[in-house]
Amino acid sequence: LTHLELADCQLGWFSQQSCIAVAELVEKLPELQHVDLSFNFLNSAEAMRVLGQSLERHEAIQTLLLSAASGGGRQELAYNNTGTASVSFHPMQLMFESLAFNISLKELDVSSCGLGPDCWFVLEDAIATHPALENLYVQQNPIGEVGFRSIARALARPEKFAPENKLAKADLGHTSGAAIPEELGALVFQYADPTGTYHDVDLSTPYGRAFLRSLCRRAD
């Protein structure tokens, strides 16, 4: 099986178990090249985590279509060392983080998924080491200035900081403005000059981990 077409199948409408089952199935189909899960309800962190793990281990998949497949917004909570919730984030950030370990994906469509500025920074971090991704579709998301800068850097990344980056196209049609989430405070990566003292890097979140990796990459 090389193509898996499950768009608009109501996956996740009643339970996220169907989304998790499909995410697990992706890894079990080693010849799979094209996956379309658009217009479903992959709104849980577990579904996105499992999908990310499948992508990490898959060496043939080239196209992943998730348009309007995860529009639930910021739901997943990260917890600090006291066991209390520290920050929420969009579940798709977990899948973005796993893309750094995938070697085959060439096209990714995450349009209309309610992805805010912090999501694009996590994706930018993954793209920096991705050897194959060429086309990115992000239409109708609240990207904002910070998100736009992340995508622009991914497109024009200096070879020194991202020698494997192949991204050549990003469709930003009908995107809108949005501020960095309030709970992240002043933790916005300053690409031109990241010099500073950082006290609030929460490594329990994909954004915090991407922030630290970006700092280390600039230090190198």
GROMACS .gro file of N, CA, C and O in nm, residues 120-219:
model
  400
  120TRP      N    1   0.498   2.761   1.477
  120TRP     CA    2   0.587   2.775   1.362
  120TRP      C    3   0.732   2.779   1.404
  120TRP      O    4   0.821   2.738   1.328
  121PHE      N    5   0.758   2.827   1.524
  121PHE     CA    6   0.896   2.824   1.574
  121PHE      C    7   0.941   2.679   1.597
  121PHE      O    8   1.054   2.642   1.567
  122VAL      N    9   0.850   2.596   1.650
  122VAL     CA   10   0.882   2.454   1.670
  122VAL      C   11   0.906   2.387   1.535
  122VAL      O   12   1.000   2.307   1.519
  123LEU      N   13   0.823   2.420   1.435
  123LEU     CA   14   0.842   2.361   1.302
  123LEU      C   15   0.971   2.411   1.239
  123LEU      O   16   1.044   2.334   1.175
  124GLU      N   17   1.002   2.539   1.257
  124GLU     CA   18   1.128   2.593   1.203
  124GLU      C   19   1.248   2.515   1.258
  124GLU      O   20   1.341   2.482   1.184
  125ASP      N   21   1.243   2.485   1.386
  125ASP     CA   22   1.352   2.411   1.449
  125ASP      C   23   1.368   2.272   1.386
  125ASP      O   24   1.479   2.226   1.361
  126ALA      N   25   1.256   2.206   1.356
  126ALA     CA   26   1.262   2.073   1.295
  126ALA      C   27   1.311   2.079   1.151
  126ALA      O   28   1.390   1.995   1.106
  127ILE      N   29   1.265   2.181   1.077
  127ILE     CA   30   1.304   2.194   0.937
  127ILE      C   31   1.454   2.216   0.923
  127ILE      O   32   1.515   2.176   0.824
  128ALA      N   33   1.514   2.277   1.023
  128ALA     CA   34   1.657   2.309   1.017
  128ALA      C   35   1.743   2.186   0.991
  128ALA      O   36   1.851   2.196   0.932
  129THR      N   37   1.696   2.069   1.034
  129THR     CA   38   1.775   1.946   1.017
  129THR      C   39   1.705   1.844   0.927
  129THR      O   40   1.748   1.729   0.920
  130HIS      N   41   1.596   1.887   0.861
  130HIS     CA   42   1.523   1.792   0.776
  130HIS      C   43   1.586   1.789   0.637
  130HIS      O   44   1.601   1.892   0.572
  131PRO      N   45   1.620   1.671   0.586
  131PRO     CA   46   1.694   1.662   0.459
  131PRO      C   47   1.609   1.657   0.334
  131PRO      O   48   1.663   1.651   0.224
  132ALA      N   49   1.474   1.659   0.347
  132ALA     CA   50   1.392   1.635   0.228
  132ALA      C   51   1.276   1.733   0.209
  132ALA      O   52   1.231   1.753   0.096
  133LEU      N   53   1.222   1.792   0.315
  133LEU     CA   54   1.100   1.873   0.304
  133LEU      C   55   1.120   1.991   0.210
  133LEU      O   56   1.209   2.074   0.230
  134GLU      N   57   1.034   1.998   0.106
  134GLU     CA   58   1.045   2.102   0.004
  134GLU      C   59   0.925   2.196   0.002
  134GLU      O   60   0.940   2.315  -0.022
  135ASN      N   61   0.805   2.143   0.026
  135ASN     CA   62   0.682   2.222   0.011
  135ASN      C   63   0.603   2.222   0.141
  135ASN      O   64   0.575   2.116   0.199
  136LEU      N   65   0.562   2.343   0.183
  136LEU     CA   66   0.489   2.360   0.308
  136LEU      C   67   0.366   2.445   0.281
  136LEU      O   68   0.375   2.554   0.224
  137TYR      N   69   0.249   2.396   0.325
  137TYR     CA   70   0.123   2.467   0.303
  137TYR      C   71   0.064   2.504   0.440
  137TYR      O   72   0.031   2.417   0.519
  138VAL      N   73   0.053   2.635   0.465
  138VAL     CA   74   0.014   2.681   0.599
  138VAL      C   75  -0.101   2.782   0.593
  138VAL      O   76  -0.123   2.858   0.687
  139GLN      N   77  -0.177   2.781   0.486
  139GLN     CA   78  -0.282   2.879   0.468
  139GLN      C   79  -0.383   2.876   0.584
  139GLN      O   80  -0.405   2.774   0.647
  140GLN      N   81  -0.446   2.992   0.606
  140GLN     CA   82  -0.556   3.005   0.701
  140GLN      C   83  -0.518   2.959   0.841
  140GLN      O   84  -0.591   2.883   0.906
  141ASN      N   85  -0.403   3.006   0.886
  141ASN     CA   86  -0.361   2.986   1.025
  141ASN      C   87  -0.328   3.123   1.085
  141ASN      O   88  -0.286   3.214   1.014
  142PRO      N   89  -0.343   3.140   1.217
  142PRO     CA   90  -0.308   3.267   1.282
  142PRO      C   91  -0.157   3.276   1.307
  142PRO      O   92  -0.110   3.268   1.420
  143ILE      N   93  -0.082   3.293   1.201
  143ILE     CA   94   0.064   3.285   1.207
  143ILE      C   95   0.125   3.398   1.288
  143ILE      O   96   0.213   3.377   1.371
  144GLY      N   97   0.080   3.521   1.262
  144GLY     CA   98   0.137   3.636   1.331
  144GLY      C   99   0.278   3.669   1.285
  144GLY      O  100   0.339   3.595   1.206
  145GLU      N  101   0.333   3.778   1.336
  145GLU     CA  102   0.466   3.822   1.294
  145GLU      C  103   0.574   3.722   1.332
  145GLU      O  104   0.663   3.691   1.252
  146VAL      N  105   0.567   3.669   1.454
  146VAL     CA  106   0.669   3.573   1.499
  146VAL      C  107   0.666   3.448   1.412
  146VAL      O  108   0.771   3.396   1.372
  147GLY      N  109   0.547   3.399   1.381
  147GLY     CA  110   0.536   3.281   1.296
  147GLY      C  111   0.585   3.307   1.155
  147GLY      O  112   0.651   3.222   1.093
  148PHE      N  113   0.551   3.426   1.103
  148PHE     CA  114   0.598   3.461   0.969
  148PHE      C  115   0.750   3.464   0.964
  148PHE      O  116   0.812   3.417   0.868
  149ARG      N  117   0.813   3.519   1.068
  149ARG     CA  118   0.958   3.524   1.071
  149ARG      C  119   1.018   3.384   1.074
  149ARG      O  120   1.121   3.358   1.011
  150SER      N  121   0.953   3.293   1.146
  150SER     CA  122   1.003   3.155   1.151
  150SER      C  123   1.000   3.090   1.014
  150SER      O  124   1.096   3.024   0.972
  151ILE      N  125   0.889   3.108   0.943
  151ILE     CA  126   0.877   3.048   0.810
  151ILE      C  127   0.975   3.113   0.713
  151ILE      O  128   1.038   3.045   0.631
  152ALA      N  129   0.991   3.245   0.724
  152ALA     CA  130   1.085   3.316   0.636
  152ALA      C  131   1.228   3.266   0.660
  152ALA      O  132   1.305   3.246   0.566
  153ARG      N  133   1.264   3.246   0.787
  153ARG     CA  134   1.399   3.196   0.817
  153ARG      C  135   1.417   3.054   0.763
  153ARG      O  136   1.524   3.018   0.714
  154ALA      N  137   1.310   2.973   0.773
  154ALA     CA  138   1.320   2.835   0.722
  154ALA      C  139   1.343   2.835   0.571
  154ALA      O  140   1.413   2.748   0.518
  155LEU      N  141   1.285   2.933   0.503
  155LEU     CA  142   1.301   2.942   0.358
  155LEU      C  143   1.439   2.996   0.318
  155LEU      O  144   1.493   2.959   0.215
  156ALA      N  145   1.493   3.084   0.402
  156ALA     CA  146   1.619   3.150   0.367
  156ALA      C  147   1.730   3.116   0.465
  156ALA      O  148   1.822   3.194   0.486
  157ARG      N  149   1.722   3.001   0.525
  157ARG     CA  150   1.817   2.962   0.629
  157ARG      C  151   1.960   2.959   0.578
  157ARG      O  152   1.989   2.891   0.481
  158PRO      N  153   2.050   3.031   0.643
  158PRO     CA  154   2.192   3.024   0.604
  158PRO      C  155   2.244   2.881   0.618
  158PRO      O  156   2.211   2.810   0.712
  159GLU      N  157   2.323   2.838   0.521
  159GLU     CA  158   2.374   2.701   0.521
  159GLU      C  159   2.451   2.669   0.649
  159GLU      O  160   2.453   2.555   0.695
  160LYS      N  161   2.512   2.771   0.708
  160LYS     CA  162   2.590   2.751   0.830
  160LYS      C  163   2.505   2.691   0.941
  160LYS      O  164   2.552   2.608   1.019
  161PHE      N  165   2.377   2.734   0.951
  161PHE     CA  166   2.292   2.691   1.061
  161PHE      C  167   2.198   2.577   1.024
  161PHE      O  168   2.142   2.513   1.112
  162ALA      N  169   2.180   2.554   0.895
  162ALA     CA  170   2.088   2.447   0.852
  162ALA      C  171   2.136   2.388   0.720
  162ALA      O  172   2.072   2.405   0.616
  163PRO      N  173   2.246   2.317   0.721
  163PRO     CA  174   2.304   2.267   0.596
  163PRO      C  175   2.216   2.167   0.523
  163PRO      O  176   2.231   2.149   0.402
  164GLU      N  177   2.122   2.102   0.593
  164GLU     CA  178   2.040   2.000   0.529
  164GLU      C  179   1.905   2.053   0.483
  164GLU      O  180   1.830   1.984   0.416
  165ASN      N  181   1.871   2.176   0.520
  165ASN     CA  182   1.740   2.232   0.490
  165ASN      C  183   1.716   2.244   0.340
  165ASN      O  184   1.795   2.305   0.269
  166LYS      N  185   1.605   2.185   0.290
  166LYS     CA  186   1.574   2.188   0.147
  166LYS      C  187   1.446   2.267   0.117
  166LYS      O  188   1.402   2.270   0.002
  167LEU      N  189   1.384   2.328   0.218
  167LEU     CA  190   1.256   2.395   0.198
  167LEU      C  191   1.266   2.502   0.089
  167LEU      O  192   1.351   2.590   0.095
  168ALA      N  193   1.175   2.492  -0.011
  168ALA     CA  194   1.180   2.584  -0.125
  168ALA      C  195   1.050   2.662  -0.142
  168ALA      O  196   1.047   2.765  -0.209
  169LYS      N  197   0.940   2.614  -0.083
  169LYS     CA  198   0.811   2.679  -0.105
  169LYS      C  199   0.727   2.672   0.021
  169LYS      O  200   0.718   2.567   0.085
  170ALA      N  201   0.663   2.787   0.056
  170ALA     CA  202   0.569   2.791   0.168
  170ALA      C  203   0.451   2.877   0.126
  170ALA      O  204   0.468   2.995   0.095
  171ASP      N  205   0.333   2.820   0.123
  171ASP     CA  206   0.211   2.891   0.084
  171ASP      C  207   0.145   2.947   0.210
  171ASP      O  208   0.097   2.873   0.295
  172LEU      N  209   0.141   3.082   0.222
  172LEU     CA  210   0.087   3.149   0.340
  172LEU      C  211  -0.045   3.220   0.310
  172LEU      O  212  -0.084   3.311   0.383
  173GLY      N  213  -0.116   3.180   0.207
  173GLY     CA  214  -0.239   3.248   0.169
  173GLY      C  215  -0.341   3.254   0.281
  173GLY      O  216  -0.365   3.157   0.352
  174HIS      N  217  -0.402   3.372   0.298
  174HIS     CA  218  -0.512   3.393   0.392
  174HIS      C  219  -0.473   3.364   0.538
  174HIS      O  220  -0.556   3.320   0.618
  175THR      N  221  -0.348   3.386   0.572
  175THR     CA  222  -0.308   3.375   0.712
  175THR      C  223  -0.342   3.504   0.784
  175THR      O  224  -0.367   3.608   0.722
  176SER      N  225  -0.344   3.499   0.916
  176SER     CA  226  -0.383   3.616   0.995
  176SER      C  227  -0.281   3.645   1.104
  176SER      O  228  -0.192   3.564   1.131
  177GLY      N  229  -0.296   3.760   1.165
  177GLY     CA  230  -0.205   3.800   1.270
  177GLY      C  231  -0.241   3.738   1.404
  177GLY      O  232  -0.356   3.704   1.430
  178ALA      N  233  -0.140   3.722   1.489
  178ALA     CA  234  -0.161   3.669   1.623
  178ALA      C  235  -0.037   3.700   1.706
  178ALA      O  236   0.074   3.702   1.654
  179ALA      N  237  -0.059   3.722   1.835
  179ALA     CA  238   0.053   3.749   1.925
  179ALA      C  239   0.107   3.619   1.980
  179ALA      O  240   0.037   3.516   1.983
  180ILE      N  241   0.232   3.622   2.025
  180ILE     CA  242   0.288   3.506   2.093
  180ILE      C  243   0.204   3.479   2.217
  180ILE      O  244   0.159   3.572   2.285
  181PRO      N  245   0.172   3.354   2.250
  181PRO     CA  246   0.087   3.325   2.366
  181PRO      C  247   0.136   3.393   2.493
  181PRO      O  248   0.256   3.397   2.522
  182GLU      N  249   0.043   3.448   2.569
  182GLU     CA  250   0.076   3.527   2.687
  182GLU      C  251   0.159   3.450   2.788
  182GLU      O  252   0.249   3.506   2.852
  183GLU      N  253   0.133   3.319   2.801
  183GLU     CA  254   0.205   3.243   2.903
  183GLU      C  255   0.353   3.223   2.870
  183GLU      O  256   0.433   3.187   2.955
  184LEU      N  257   0.390   3.248   2.742
  184LEU     CA  258   0.531   3.237   2.705
  184LEU      C  259   0.608   3.365   2.736
  184LEU      O  260   0.731   3.368   2.730
  185GLY      N  261   0.533   3.469   2.770
  185GLY     CA  262   0.595   3.594   2.812
  185GLY      C  263   0.692   3.649   2.708
  185GLY      O  264   0.660   3.660   2.591
  186ALA      N  265   0.811   3.685   2.753
  186ALA     CA  266   0.910   3.748   2.665
  186ALA      C  267   1.000   3.646   2.597
  186ALA      O  268   1.102   3.683   2.538
  187LEU      N  269   0.966   3.518   2.605
  187LEU     CA  270   1.052   3.413   2.551
  187LEU      C  271   1.032   3.402   2.399
  187LEU      O  272   0.968   3.309   2.349
  188VAL      N  273   1.085   3.499   2.328
  188VAL     CA  274   1.080   3.499   2.182
  188VAL      C  275   1.223   3.499   2.131
  188VAL      O  276   1.304   3.583   2.172
  189PHE      N  277   1.255   3.406   2.045
  189PHE     CA  278   1.392   3.391   1.998
  189PHE      C  279   1.433   3.509   1.910
  189PHE      O  280   1.368   3.539   1.811
  190GLN      N  281   1.539   3.577   1.948
  190GLN     CA  282   1.591   3.689   1.870
  190GLN      C  283   1.704   3.638   1.781
  190GLN      O  284   1.818   3.623   1.824
  191TYR      N  285   1.670   3.609   1.657
  191TYR     CA  286   1.764   3.543   1.568
  191TYR      C  287   1.888   3.627   1.543
  191TYR      O  288   2.000   3.576   1.540
  192ALA      N  289   1.870   3.759   1.526
  192ALA     CA  290   1.984   3.845   1.494
  192ALA      C  291   2.085   3.850   1.608
  192ALA      O  292   2.206   3.850   1.586
  193ASP      N  293   2.034   3.852   1.731
  193ASP     CA  294   2.124   3.858   1.847
  193ASP      C  295   2.055   3.791   1.966
  193ASP      O  296   1.984   3.856   2.043
  194PRO      N  297   2.074   3.660   1.984
  194PRO     CA  298   2.007   3.588   2.093
  194PRO      C  299   2.075   3.604   2.229
  194PRO      O  300   2.039   3.536   2.324
  195THR      N  301   2.175   3.693   2.237
  195THR     CA  302   2.246   3.713   2.363
  195THR      C  303   2.149   3.752   2.475
  195THR      O  304   2.061   3.836   2.455
  196GLY      N  305   2.163   3.690   2.589
  196GLY     CA  306   2.077   3.726   2.701
  196GLY      C  307   2.080   3.621   2.809
  196GLY      O  308   2.148   3.518   2.798
  197THR      N  309   2.007   3.647   2.916
  197THR     CA  310   1.991   3.552   3.025
  197THR      C  311   1.846   3.504   3.025
  197THR      O  312   1.754   3.585   3.032
  198TYR      N  313   1.827   3.374   3.015
  198TYR     CA  314   1.692   3.317   3.003
  198TYR      C  315   1.659   3.236   3.128
  198TYR      O  316   1.730   3.142   3.162
  199HIS      N  317   1.549   3.275   3.194
  199HIS     CA  318   1.510   3.209   3.318
  199HIS      C  319   1.385   3.122   3.302
  199HIS      O  320   1.354   3.042   3.389
  200ASP      N  321   1.311   3.142   3.194
  200ASP     CA  322   1.180   3.079   3.183
  200ASP      C  323   1.170   2.983   3.065
  200ASP      O  324   1.066   2.974   3.001
  201VAL      N  325   1.276   2.911   3.035
  201VAL     CA  326   1.272   2.814   2.926
  201VAL      C  327   1.214   2.684   2.982
  201VAL      O  328   1.281   2.611   3.055
  202ASP      N  329   1.089   2.656   2.950
  202ASP     CA  330   1.017   2.539   3.003
  202ASP      C  331   1.041   2.419   2.912
  202ASP      O  332   0.981   2.407   2.806
  203LEU      N  333   1.127   2.328   2.953
  203LEU     CA  334   1.163   2.215   2.868
  203LEU      C  335   1.057   2.105   2.868
  203LEU      O  336   1.076   2.002   2.803
  204SER      N  337   0.947   2.127   2.937
  204SER     CA  338   0.838   2.030   2.930
  204SER      C  339   0.749   2.057   2.808
  204SER      O  340   0.658   1.980   2.780
  205THR      N  341   0.778   2.165   2.734
  205THR     CA  342   0.699   2.199   2.616
  205THR      C  343   0.783   2.189   2.490
  205THR      O  344   0.905   2.211   2.493
  206PRO      N  345   0.722   2.159   2.376
  206PRO     CA  346   0.796   2.158   2.250
  206PRO      C  347   0.860   2.293   2.220
  206PRO      O  348   0.972   2.299   2.168
  207TYR      N  349   0.792   2.402   2.253
  207TYR     CA  350   0.847   2.536   2.227
  207TYR      C  351   0.973   2.559   2.309
  207TYR      O  352   1.073   2.610   2.256
  208GLY      N  353   0.970   2.523   2.436
  208GLY     CA  354   1.088   2.541   2.520
  208GLY      C  355   1.206   2.460   2.472
  208GLY      O  356   1.320   2.508   2.471
  209ARG      N  357   1.181   2.337   2.431
  209ARG     CA  358   1.289   2.252   2.381
  209ARG      C  359   1.344   2.306   2.249
  209ARG      O  360   1.466   2.305   2.226
  210ALA      N  361   1.254   2.355   2.162
  210ALA     CA  362   1.300   2.414   2.036
  210ALA      C  363   1.381   2.540   2.062
  210ALA      O  364   1.481   2.567   1.993
  211PHE      N  365   1.342   2.617   2.162
  211PHE     CA  366   1.415   2.739   2.198
  211PHE      C  367   1.558   2.705   2.241
  211PHE      O  368   1.654   2.767   2.195
  212LEU      N  369   1.571   2.603   2.325
  212LEU     CA  370   1.704   2.564   2.372
  212LEU      C  371   1.789   2.511   2.257
  212LEU      O  372   1.908   2.546   2.245
  213ARG      N  373   1.731   2.429   2.171
  213ARG     CA  374   1.807   2.376   2.057
  213ARG      C  375   1.852   2.489   1.964
  213ARG      O  376   1.964   2.485   1.910
  214SER      N  377   1.768   2.589   1.946
  214SER     CA  378   1.803   2.702   1.860
  214SER      C  379   1.918   2.780   1.919
  214SER      O  380   2.009   2.824   1.847
  215LEU      N  381   1.918   2.799   2.050
  215LEU     CA  382   2.028   2.868   2.116
  215LEU      C  383   2.159   2.789   2.097
  215LEU      O  384   2.263   2.847   2.067
  216CYS      N  385   2.152   2.659   2.117
  216CYS     CA  386   2.271   2.576   2.101
  216CYS      C  387   2.321   2.577   1.957
  216CYS      O  388   2.443   2.579   1.933
  217ARG      N  389   2.227   2.579   1.861
  217ARG     CA  390   2.268   2.581   1.722
  217ARG      C  391   2.339   2.711   1.687
  217ARG      O  392   2.439   2.711   1.614
  218ARG      N  393   2.291   2.822   1.742
  218ARG     CA  394   2.359   2.951   1.718
  218ARG      C  395   2.495   2.955   1.787
  218ARG      O  396   2.591   3.014   1.736
  219ALA      N  397   2.504   2.891   1.903
  219ALA     CA  398   2.632   2.892   1.976
  219ALA      C  399   2.739   2.816   1.900
  219ALA      O  400   2.857   2.850   1.906
   0.00000   0.00000   0.00000
